[in-house]
Coordinates of C-alpha atoms in Angstrom, one line a residue:
M1 CA 0.0 -0.1 0.2
T2 CA 1.2 3.5 -0.7
S3 CA 1.7 5.6 2.0
I4 CA 1.1 9.0 0.3
V5 CA -0.9 9.4 -2.7
V6 CA -1.0 12.7 -4.6
S7 CA -3.1 12.5 -7.8
D8 CA -4.1 15.4 -10.2
L9 CA -3.7 18.0 -7.6
D10 CA -4.6 21.5 -8.7
Y11 CA -4.2 24.6 -6.5
A12 CA -4.6 28.4 -6.8
P13 CA -4.3 31.0 -3.9
P14 CA -7.4 32.9 -3.4
G15 CA -7.7 35.4 -6.0
G16 CA -4.5 34.5 -7.6
D17 CA -3.4 32.4 -11.0
S18 CA -2.9 28.4 -10.6
L19 CA 0.3 27.8 -8.5
F20 CA 0.2 24.3 -10.0
F21 CA -2.0 21.5 -11.6
D22 CA -2.1 17.9 -12.6
V23 CA 0.5 17.1 -9.8
S24 CA 0.7 13.2 -9.4
F25 CA 3.0 11.1 -7.4
G26 CA 3.5 8.6 -4.7
V27 CA 5.6 7.7 -1.8
S28 CA 5.8 3.9 -0.6
P29 CA 6.2 2.8 2.8
G30 CA 9.8 3.5 4.3
E31 CA 10.7 5.8 1.7
H32 CA 12.4 9.1 2.1
A33 CA 11.1 11.4 -0.6
A34 CA 12.2 15.2 -1.1
I35 CA 10.2 17.8 -3.0
V36 CA 12.7 20.2 -4.7
G37 CA 11.7 23.3 -7.0
P38 CA 12.0 27.0 -7.2
N39 CA 11.0 29.1 -4.3
G40 CA 7.2 30.0 -4.5
G41 CA 6.4 26.9 -6.6
G42 CA 4.2 25.4 -4.0
K43 CA 6.3 22.8 -2.3
S44 CA 4.9 24.0 1.2
T45 CA 1.5 24.2 -0.2
I46 CA 1.4 20.5 -1.0
M47 CA 2.7 19.9 2.5
R48 CA -0.3 22.0 3.9
I49 CA -2.9 20.1 1.8
L50 CA -1.4 16.7 2.8
S51 CA -1.5 17.7 6.5
G52 CA -5.3 18.8 6.0
E53 CA -4.3 22.8 6.7
L54 CA -5.4 23.7 3.1
D55 CA -8.1 22.4 0.7
A56 CA -6.9 21.5 -2.8
D57 CA -9.0 22.9 -5.8
G58 CA -9.0 19.5 -7.6
G59 CA -7.4 16.1 -7.2
E60 CA -6.5 14.0 -4.4
A61 CA -3.8 14.3 -1.7
V62 CA -3.8 11.5 0.9
A63 CA -1.6 10.2 3.6
H64 CA -2.4 6.8 5.0
G65 CA -2.0 6.2 8.7
S66 CA -0.9 8.5 11.6
V67 CA 0.6 11.4 10.3
L68 CA 2.8 14.2 12.0
T69 CA 3.6 17.4 10.7
M70 CA 6.7 19.8 11.1
T71 CA 6.3 23.4 9.5
Q72 CA 9.0 25.7 8.5
E73 CA 7.9 28.1 11.3
V74 CA 7.7 25.6 14.2
G75 CA 8.9 27.2 17.4
M76 CA 9.2 30.5 15.8
G77 CA 6.1 32.1 17.1
D78 CA 5.5 33.7 20.7
P79 CA 8.9 33.6 22.6
D80 CA 6.9 33.6 25.9
R81 CA 4.7 30.6 24.9
P82 CA 5.3 27.7 27.2
L83 CA 7.7 25.1 26.0
R84 CA 5.0 22.3 26.3
E85 CA 2.5 24.0 24.3
M86 CA 5.1 24.1 21.4
L87 CA 5.7 20.1 21.8
L88 CA 1.8 19.6 22.0
D89 CA 1.9 21.2 18.4
V90 CA 3.8 18.0 16.9
A91 CA 1.7 15.5 18.8
L92 CA -1.0 13.0 17.2
P93 CA -4.5 14.9 17.1
E94 CA -6.2 13.1 19.7
L95 CA -3.5 13.9 22.2
R96 CA -3.0 17.5 21.1
E97 CA -6.7 18.2 21.6
A98 CA -6.6 16.6 25.0
G99 CA -3.6 18.4 25.9
R100 CA -5.0 22.0 24.8
T101 CA -8.2 21.2 26.8
L102 CA -6.0 20.1 29.8
F103 CA -3.8 23.3 29.8
A104 CA -7.0 25.5 29.2
A105 CA -8.4 23.8 32.5
E106 CA -5.3 24.1 34.4
R107 CA -5.2 27.9 33.6
S108 CA -8.9 28.3 34.5
M109 CA -8.4 26.4 37.9
L110 CA -5.3 28.6 38.8
D111 CA -6.9 31.7 38.2
G112 CA -10.1 30.8 39.9
T113 CA -12.6 30.8 37.0
D114 CA -13.3 26.8 37.5
D115 CA -13.5 24.9 40.8
G116 CA -11.3 22.2 39.2
M117 CA -14.0 19.8 37.8
A118 CA -13.2 20.7 34.4
Y119 CA -9.4 20.0 35.1
A120 CA -10.2 16.5 36.9
E121 CA -12.0 15.4 33.6
A122 CA -9.3 16.8 31.4
I123 CA -6.4 15.1 33.5
T124 CA -8.3 11.6 33.0
A125 CA -8.7 12.1 29.4
W126 CA -5.2 13.1 29.2
G127 CA -4.1 9.8 31.0
D128 CA -6.2 7.7 29.2
L129 CA -4.8 8.6 25.8
G130 CA -1.2 8.4 26.8
G131 CA -0.6 11.9 27.9
Y132 CA 1.8 10.7 30.8
E133 CA 4.0 8.6 28.3
L134 CA 4.1 11.5 26.1
E135 CA 5.2 13.5 28.8
S136 CA 8.1 11.1 29.6
Q137 CA 9.2 11.3 25.9
W138 CA 9.1 15.0 26.2
A139 CA 11.4 15.0 29.2
A140 CA 14.0 12.5 27.4
A141 CA 14.0 14.5 24.3
V142 CA 14.7 17.6 26.2
E143 CA 17.6 16.1 28.0
R144 CA 19.3 15.1 24.7
S145 CA 18.5 18.4 22.9
V146 CA 18.7 21.2 24.9
K147 CA 22.1 22.5 26.5
S148 CA 20.7 23.8 29.9
T149 CA 18.7 22.1 32.4
V150 CA 14.7 22.2 31.9
E151 CA 13.1 21.2 35.3
D152 CA 9.6 22.3 34.4
L153 CA 8.1 22.5 30.7
A154 CA 5.1 24.3 31.9
T155 CA 7.2 27.3 33.2
R156 CA 10.1 27.3 30.6
R157 CA 9.7 29.3 27.7
V158 CA 9.9 28.7 24.0
G159 CA 12.2 31.9 23.7
D160 CA 14.6 30.4 26.3
L161 CA 15.6 28.0 23.7
S162 CA 17.9 28.9 20.5
G163 CA 16.3 28.3 17.3
G164 CA 18.3 25.2 16.6
E165 CA 17.6 23.9 19.8
R166 CA 13.9 24.2 19.2
K167 CA 14.4 22.6 15.9
R168 CA 16.5 19.5 17.0
L169 CA 14.1 18.9 20.2
V170 CA 11.0 18.8 17.6
L171 CA 12.7 16.5 15.3
D172 CA 13.9 14.2 18.2
L173 CA 10.3 13.7 19.1
L174 CA 8.8 13.2 15.5
L175 CA 11.7 10.7 14.6
D176 CA 10.8 8.7 17.7
S177 CA 7.0 9.2 17.7
G178 CA 6.3 5.9 15.6
A179 CA 4.0 7.9 13.3
D180 CA 3.3 6.1 10.1
V181 CA 4.1 9.3 8.1
L182 CA 6.4 12.4 8.7
L183 CA 5.7 15.6 6.7
L184 CA 9.1 17.8 7.4
D185 CA 9.1 21.2 5.8
E186 CA 12.7 22.3 5.9
P187 CA 14.0 20.4 9.0
D188 CA 17.6 21.6 8.5
N189 CA 16.8 25.4 8.9
Y190 CA 18.4 26.9 11.9
L191 CA 20.6 23.8 12.6
D192 CA 24.3 23.9 13.0
I193 CA 26.4 21.4 11.1
P194 CA 26.8 19.0 13.9
T195 CA 23.0 18.6 14.3
R196 CA 22.4 18.5 10.4
L197 CA 24.8 15.6 10.7
W198 CA 23.0 14.0 13.7
L199 CA 19.8 14.6 11.6
E200 CA 21.0 12.8 8.5
E201 CA 21.9 10.0 10.7
R202 CA 18.6 9.8 12.2
L203 CA 16.8 10.0 8.9
V204 CA 18.8 7.3 7.2
D205 CA 17.9 5.3 10.1
C206 CA 14.3 6.0 10.5
P207 CA 11.9 3.3 9.1
T208 CA 9.0 5.8 8.9
T209 CA 7.8 7.1 5.3
I210 CA 9.0 10.6 5.0
L211 CA 8.2 13.5 2.5
M212 CA 10.4 16.6 3.3
I213 CA 11.5 19.7 1.6
S214 CA 15.1 20.9 1.9
H215 CA 17.6 23.1 0.0
D216 CA 20.7 21.4 1.8
R217 CA 22.5 19.5 -1.2
A218 CA 24.5 17.5 1.1
L219 CA 21.3 16.5 3.2
L220 CA 19.4 15.7 0.4
E221 CA 22.2 13.4 -1.3
R222 CA 22.6 11.4 1.7
V223 CA 19.0 10.7 2.8
A224 CA 16.5 11.1 -0.1
T225 CA 15.6 7.9 -2.0
K226 CA 13.2 9.6 -4.2
I227 CA 13.1 13.3 -5.6
V228 CA 9.6 14.9 -6.7
V229 CA 10.5 18.0 -9.0
L230 CA 7.7 20.5 -8.9
E231 CA 8.6 22.7 -11.7
G232 CA 6.7 24.2 -14.9
S233 CA 3.3 24.0 -12.9
G234 CA 3.5 20.3 -12.6
C235 CA 5.7 17.8 -11.4
W236 CA 7.8 14.7 -12.5
V237 CA 9.6 12.0 -10.2
H238 CA 13.3 11.0 -10.0
G239 CA 13.5 7.5 -8.6
G240 CA 17.0 7.8 -7.2
S241 CA 19.0 10.0 -5.0
Y242 CA 19.8 13.8 -5.3
G243 CA 23.2 12.8 -6.3
T244 CA 22.0 11.5 -9.6
F245 CA 19.4 14.0 -10.0
P246 CA 21.0 16.7 -12.0
A247 CA 22.2 14.2 -14.8
A248 CA 18.7 12.9 -14.6
R249 CA 17.0 16.2 -15.2
E250 CA 19.5 17.2 -18.0
Q251 CA 18.7 13.8 -19.7
R252 CA 14.9 14.3 -19.3
Q253 CA 15.1 18.0 -20.8
A254 CA 16.9 16.6 -23.9
Q255 CA 14.3 13.8 -24.4
L256 CA 11.3 16.1 -23.9
G257 CA 13.0 18.5 -26.5
D258 CA 13.5 15.4 -28.9
A259 CA 10.1 14.2 -28.3
L260 CA 8.6 17.7 -29.2
K261 CA 10.8 18.0 -32.3
R262 CA 9.6 14.5 -33.4
W263 CA 5.8 15.7 -32.7
N264 CA 6.1 18.8 -34.6
E265 CA 7.7 16.9 -37.5
E266 CA 5.1 14.4 -37.4
E267 CA 2.2 17.0 -37.4
R268 CA 3.9 18.6 -40.5
R269 CA 4.0 15.4 -42.4
L270 CA 0.5 14.3 -41.9
H271 CA -0.7 18.1 -42.6
A272 CA 1.2 17.9 -46.0
H273 CA -0.2 14.6 -46.6
M274 CA -3.7 15.7 -46.1
K275 CA -3.0 18.8 -48.4
V276 CA -1.9 16.3 -51.1
M277 CA -4.7 14.3 -50.9
K278 CA -7.2 17.2 -50.8
A279 CA -5.5 18.3 -53.9
R280 CA -5.7 15.0 -55.6
A281 CA -9.5 14.7 -54.5
A282 CA -10.2 18.1 -56.2
Q283 CA -8.9 16.5 -59.5
N284 CA -10.6 13.2 -59.0
F285 CA -13.5 12.3 -56.9
K286 CA -12.3 8.9 -56.4
N287 CA -9.6 10.3 -53.9
A288 CA -12.2 12.0 -51.6
T289 CA -12.3 9.2 -49.2
K290 CA -8.6 9.0 -48.8
A291 CA -8.6 12.8 -48.5
N292 CA -11.1 12.7 -45.6
A293 CA -9.2 9.8 -43.9
A294 CA -5.8 11.9 -44.2
E295 CA -7.7 14.8 -42.6
T296 CA -9.4 12.9 -39.7
R297 CA -5.8 11.3 -39.0
W298 CA -4.2 14.7 -38.9
E299 CA -7.0 16.2 -36.4
K300 CA -6.7 13.2 -34.1
F301 CA -3.2 13.7 -33.7
V302 CA -3.4 17.5 -33.3
A303 CA -6.4 16.9 -30.7
A304 CA -4.2 14.6 -28.8
G305 CA -1.8 17.5 -28.3
P306 CA 2.0 17.5 -28.1
P307 CA 4.2 16.2 -25.6
P308 CA 5.3 18.6 -22.9
P309 CA 8.3 21.0 -24.0
P310 CA 11.3 21.1 -21.8
V311 CA 10.7 23.1 -18.6
A312 CA 12.4 26.6 -18.8
D313 CA 15.2 26.6 -16.4
Q314 CA 14.7 29.1 -13.5
Q315 CA 16.6 32.4 -14.5
I316 CA 18.3 33.9 -11.5
H317 CA 21.2 36.5 -12.4
V318 CA 22.6 37.7 -9.3
G319 CA 24.9 40.8 -10.1
L320 CA 26.8 41.7 -7.1
R321 CA 29.4 44.3 -8.0
G322 CA 31.4 45.8 -5.2
A323 CA 34.0 48.0 -5.4
D324 CA 37.8 48.4 -4.1
S325 CA 38.6 49.4 -0.3
A326 CA 41.6 49.6 2.0
R327 CA 43.5 46.4 2.3
R328 CA 42.3 46.0 6.0
V329 CA 38.4 45.9 6.1
L330 CA 37.8 44.9 9.4
D331 CA 40.1 45.4 12.4
L332 CA 38.9 43.2 15.8
R333 CA 40.9 44.0 18.7
Q334 CA 39.9 41.7 21.7
V335 CA 36.4 41.6 20.9
G336 CA 34.2 39.5 23.3
I337 CA 30.7 39.1 24.3
D338 CA 29.8 38.1 27.8
N339 CA 28.6 34.5 28.2
L340 CA 29.2 33.7 24.6
F341 CA 32.9 33.8 23.6
L342 CA 36.2 34.8 24.9
P343 CA 37.9 38.2 23.6
F344 CA 39.9 37.7 20.4
S345 CA 41.8 39.5 17.8
D346 CA 41.5 39.3 14.0
E347 CA 42.1 41.5 10.7
I348 CA 39.6 40.7 7.6
H349 CA 41.3 41.9 4.4
F350 CA 39.8 43.3 1.2
G351 CA 38.8 40.3 -1.1
E352 CA 38.6 37.7 1.8
R353 CA 35.7 35.4 2.1
V354 CA 35.5 34.5 5.6
G355 CA 33.1 31.8 7.3
L356 CA 32.0 32.1 10.6
I357 CA 31.3 28.7 12.1
G358 CA 30.3 27.0 15.1
P359 CA 27.6 25.2 17.1
N360 CA 24.3 27.2 17.6
G361 CA 24.3 29.6 20.6
T362 CA 27.8 30.5 20.5
G363 CA 27.3 34.0 19.6
K364 CA 27.9 34.2 15.7
T365 CA 24.7 36.3 15.1
H366 CA 25.7 38.6 17.9
L367 CA 29.1 39.1 16.3
M368 CA 27.6 39.7 13.1
R369 CA 25.4 42.5 14.7
A370 CA 28.5 44.1 16.0
L371 CA 30.4 43.9 12.8
A372 CA 27.5 45.9 11.1
G373 CA 27.6 48.4 13.8
E374 CA 23.9 47.4 15.2
S375 CA 25.3 46.6 18.6
S376 CA 28.6 47.0 20.7
P377 CA 30.6 44.1 21.9
D378 CA 31.0 43.9 25.6
D379 CA 34.9 43.9 25.3
G380 CA 37.2 45.3 22.7
T381 CA 37.0 47.4 19.6
I382 CA 35.8 46.8 16.2
G383 CA 37.4 49.2 13.3
L384 CA 36.3 49.8 9.9
G385 CA 38.8 50.3 7.1
P386 CA 38.8 53.5 4.7
R387 CA 36.2 53.3 1.7
T388 CA 34.1 50.6 3.0
S389 CA 30.3 50.2 2.5
V390 CA 28.7 47.4 4.8
G391 CA 25.4 45.7 3.6
T392 CA 23.8 43.1 5.9
F393 CA 21.9 40.0 4.9
T394 CA 19.7 38.8 8.1
Q395 CA 19.0 35.3 9.1
I396 CA 15.3 35.3 9.1
N397 CA 14.6 38.2 6.5
D398 CA 13.6 40.4 9.2
R399 CA 13.2 43.6 7.6
P400 CA 10.5 46.0 9.2
D401 CA 11.1 48.6 6.6
F402 CA 9.8 46.5 4.2
L403 CA 6.6 45.4 5.8
G404 CA 3.4 46.6 3.9
R405 CA 5.0 47.6 0.9
E406 CA 5.0 46.2 -2.7
L407 CA 8.1 44.9 -4.3
L408 CA 8.3 47.4 -7.1
D409 CA 8.0 50.1 -4.4
I410 CA 11.1 48.7 -2.5
V411 CA 13.2 48.2 -5.6
R412 CA 12.2 51.7 -6.6
E413 CA 13.7 53.1 -3.8
R414 CA 17.0 52.0 -5.0
V415 CA 16.3 52.3 -8.6
P416 CA 14.0 55.0 -9.2
D417 CA 13.4 54.2 -13.0
E418 CA 10.4 51.8 -13.2
E419 CA 11.8 50.1 -16.1
K420 CA 15.1 49.5 -14.6
A421 CA 13.4 48.1 -11.5
M422 CA 11.3 45.8 -13.2
K423 CA 14.4 44.3 -15.4
A424 CA 16.1 43.9 -11.8
L425 CA 13.1 42.1 -10.3
A426 CA 12.9 39.8 -13.6
R427 CA 16.5 38.9 -13.1
Y428 CA 15.9 37.5 -9.5
G429 CA 12.7 35.8 -11.0
L430 CA 10.3 38.3 -8.8
A431 CA 8.9 40.3 -11.6
R432 CA 5.2 38.6 -11.5
H433 CA 5.3 39.4 -7.9
Y434 CA 5.9 43.2 -8.5
R435 CA 2.7 44.4 -6.8
Q436 CA 2.7 41.8 -3.8
A437 CA 3.2 43.0 -0.2
F438 CA 6.7 41.8 1.2
E439 CA 5.1 39.7 3.8
T440 CA 3.2 37.5 1.5
L441 CA 6.3 36.4 -0.1
S442 CA 7.8 32.9 0.6
G443 CA 10.8 32.6 2.7
G444 CA 12.9 32.1 -0.4
Q445 CA 11.5 35.1 -2.4
K446 CA 12.2 37.3 0.7
A447 CA 15.7 36.1 0.7
R448 CA 16.1 36.9 -3.1
L449 CA 14.5 40.5 -2.8
E450 CA 17.1 41.1 0.3
I451 CA 20.0 39.9 -2.0
L452 CA 18.8 42.1 -4.7
C453 CA 18.4 45.1 -2.4
L454 CA 22.2 44.6 -1.4
E455 CA 23.2 44.3 -5.2
L456 CA 21.4 47.8 -6.0
E457 CA 22.8 49.5 -3.0
G458 CA 26.3 48.7 -4.2
H459 CA 28.4 47.5 -1.0
N460 CA 32.0 46.3 -1.0
V461 CA 31.5 44.5 2.5
L462 CA 28.9 42.0 2.8
L463 CA 27.8 40.5 6.1
L464 CA 25.5 37.5 5.3
D465 CA 23.8 35.7 8.2
E466 CA 22.6 32.1 6.7
P467 CA 22.1 33.3 3.2
T468 CA 21.2 30.2 1.7
D469 CA 18.8 29.0 4.4
N470 CA 15.6 29.8 2.6
L471 CA 17.0 29.9 -0.9
D472 CA 16.1 27.2 -3.4
I473 CA 19.0 25.2 -4.8
E474 CA 19.2 27.2 -8.3
S475 CA 19.1 30.4 -6.3
S476 CA 21.7 29.2 -3.8
E477 CA 24.0 28.3 -6.7
A478 CA 23.6 31.8 -8.6
L479 CA 24.5 33.5 -5.3
E480 CA 27.8 31.4 -5.0
Q481 CA 28.6 32.3 -8.6
A482 CA 27.9 36.1 -8.0
L483 CA 30.0 36.0 -5.0
D484 CA 33.0 34.4 -6.8
G485 CA 33.1 37.4 -9.0
F486 CA 32.2 39.9 -6.4
V487 CA 34.9 42.9 -5.8
G488 CA 34.8 43.1 -2.2
T489 CA 34.9 41.3 1.1
V490 CA 32.3 38.6 2.4
V491 CA 32.0 37.5 5.9
A492 CA 29.2 34.8 6.2
V493 CA 27.4 32.7 9.0
S494 CA 26.1 29.4 7.4
H495 CA 25.6 25.8 8.1
D496 CA 25.1 25.1 4.3
R497 CA 28.2 22.7 3.7
A498 CA 28.1 23.5 0.0
F499 CA 28.0 27.1 0.4
L500 CA 30.7 27.0 2.9
E501 CA 33.0 25.1 0.7
T502 CA 33.3 28.1 -1.6
L503 CA 34.8 30.4 1.1
D504 CA 38.5 30.9 1.8
R505 CA 39.2 30.5 5.8
F506 CA 36.9 30.1 8.8
V507 CA 36.7 31.6 12.2
M508 CA 35.2 29.1 14.7
I509 CA 33.7 29.9 18.1
G510 CA 33.2 26.7 20.1
D511 CA 30.6 25.9 22.8
D512 CA 33.6 26.6 25.4
G513 CA 33.9 30.4 24.1
A514 CA 37.1 29.7 22.6
V515 CA 37.8 31.1 18.9
H516 CA 40.1 29.5 16.4
E517 CA 41.1 30.4 12.7
L518 CA 41.0 27.3 10.2
P519 CA 42.6 27.9 7.1
D520 CA 40.5 25.7 4.7
W521 CA 37.2 24.0 4.3
P522 CA 38.5 20.4 5.1
L523 CA 39.8 21.6 8.3
A524 CA 36.9 23.5 9.2
L525 CA 34.5 20.3 8.5
A526 CA 36.8 18.1 10.7
A527 CA 36.4 20.8 13.5
L528 CA 32.7 20.8 13.1
E529 CA 32.4 17.0 13.0
E530 CA 34.8 16.8 16.3
P531 CA 34.5 20.1 18.0
D532 CA 36.6 18.8 21.0
R533 CA 39.6 18.2 18.9
V534 CA 40.0 21.6 17.2
T535 CA 43.0 22.5 19.3
D536 CA 44.8 19.4 17.9
L537 CA 44.0 20.1 14.4
R538 CA 47.0 20.6 12.3
L539 CA 47.1 24.6 11.3
A540 CA 44.3 25.5 13.5
R541 CA 45.3 28.8 15.3
S542 CA 43.9 30.3 18.4
L543 CA 42.8 33.9 18.1
H544 CA 43.1 34.7 21.8
D545 CA 46.8 35.8 21.6
G546 CA 45.8 39.3 20.9

């Protein structure tokens, strides 16, 4: 029996054009399938339809058995929300409902609006459904996933945990849940590299049927056994790993082109034959039957329609120009942030591509904000060299200045000419969204817009905090290519191994607050895989000598 069946699925957002149609695929028990495709193409929408959150306009989408879902935004809402309520979001439906009833009754009893009868009924139902066993699972998962001690899930708040800790905690629960089907929307976002490696191992060993969305090329290559490709308003399936997908897509494009060429040639041949037979029939009525047969054959062929053409490749053209600056771009002197990392010194020179790496919660984003001048370090100083212009990319595309504004308006603030602004949006695959408000874009579309703004502003120092997290694979590759030709300096925080491999050197902040320089990617990856050995690695240099 197929665990997930999607057949002739059709969906258009309210008041919008069709997002996709005639989408069909299946996922067999135990398979680990991944949906790939351009940002805004409908990958998350398919997940929401399968989970029952959205209704399709046509077709069928069914996941058989018990189904648990992890959305992109899990744990990213109200930071004051109790941690146990976040964990309840990824429980099975019956337990989820019973838990919400229990927690509401508990609050009513505590504030005096209920005499405790509703609470007594709720706690009985909770226990009968297996709520206490679930609480034990929560406690064990917290012990494995959260660095600090969590004594009470009711009083501990979501905001007390880093984004990576929340994601790992939820994933730990889901992968141990015993559910028949897991729907995972970008499970790797916000995870550091050690946790991504942990996730890969868990996914490979997990017997559950999984449908996931991810832009992490290394993770896809390791864990996906089937690729569902959403493109050209439809989909096709590659029944192998992501490692063989690019070659399979190239072969498919060639075959589609050949099939369409053959169809066009046959249509022209049948049409020409019909014309000849019509001409003969005009001269001799005995040929009328053959002429009619030729016309019928041509009409049936045309009515059946041509095969699909090759899908037009997504054209993303990132044009980061940059400009010259002084040799010393950033000068860090005994820079430290209390309770995160020890004071260290370093110089970043013009043209360098520096990766800022290390586990979640070690202060990388805090350091990036200090480099951007948005905050001050607790210790030391940060100096900017002459002729530097700094542009920043935020990890969660947090741009209050963009809220409520249409894309064209945002771009015209940087390129007043409307025609040039539209051409710029087109290069980033955003032209058809020019009248769309920023907050209605997908995460990947927001990321592309932010990179476009950096390009138009013309900075020569780029501070990029997780730039590829929400970008589709084609956009990530376009950004990497653009950075390769960028005349300027790049400092990037990333957990994307394919992206990090393109950088020159690395600064690693460890859980113990120590900061080390690693001169190349192989050494950096070894340090991330075994953080405790960083001081033993050949060529690693401590940056605490001033």
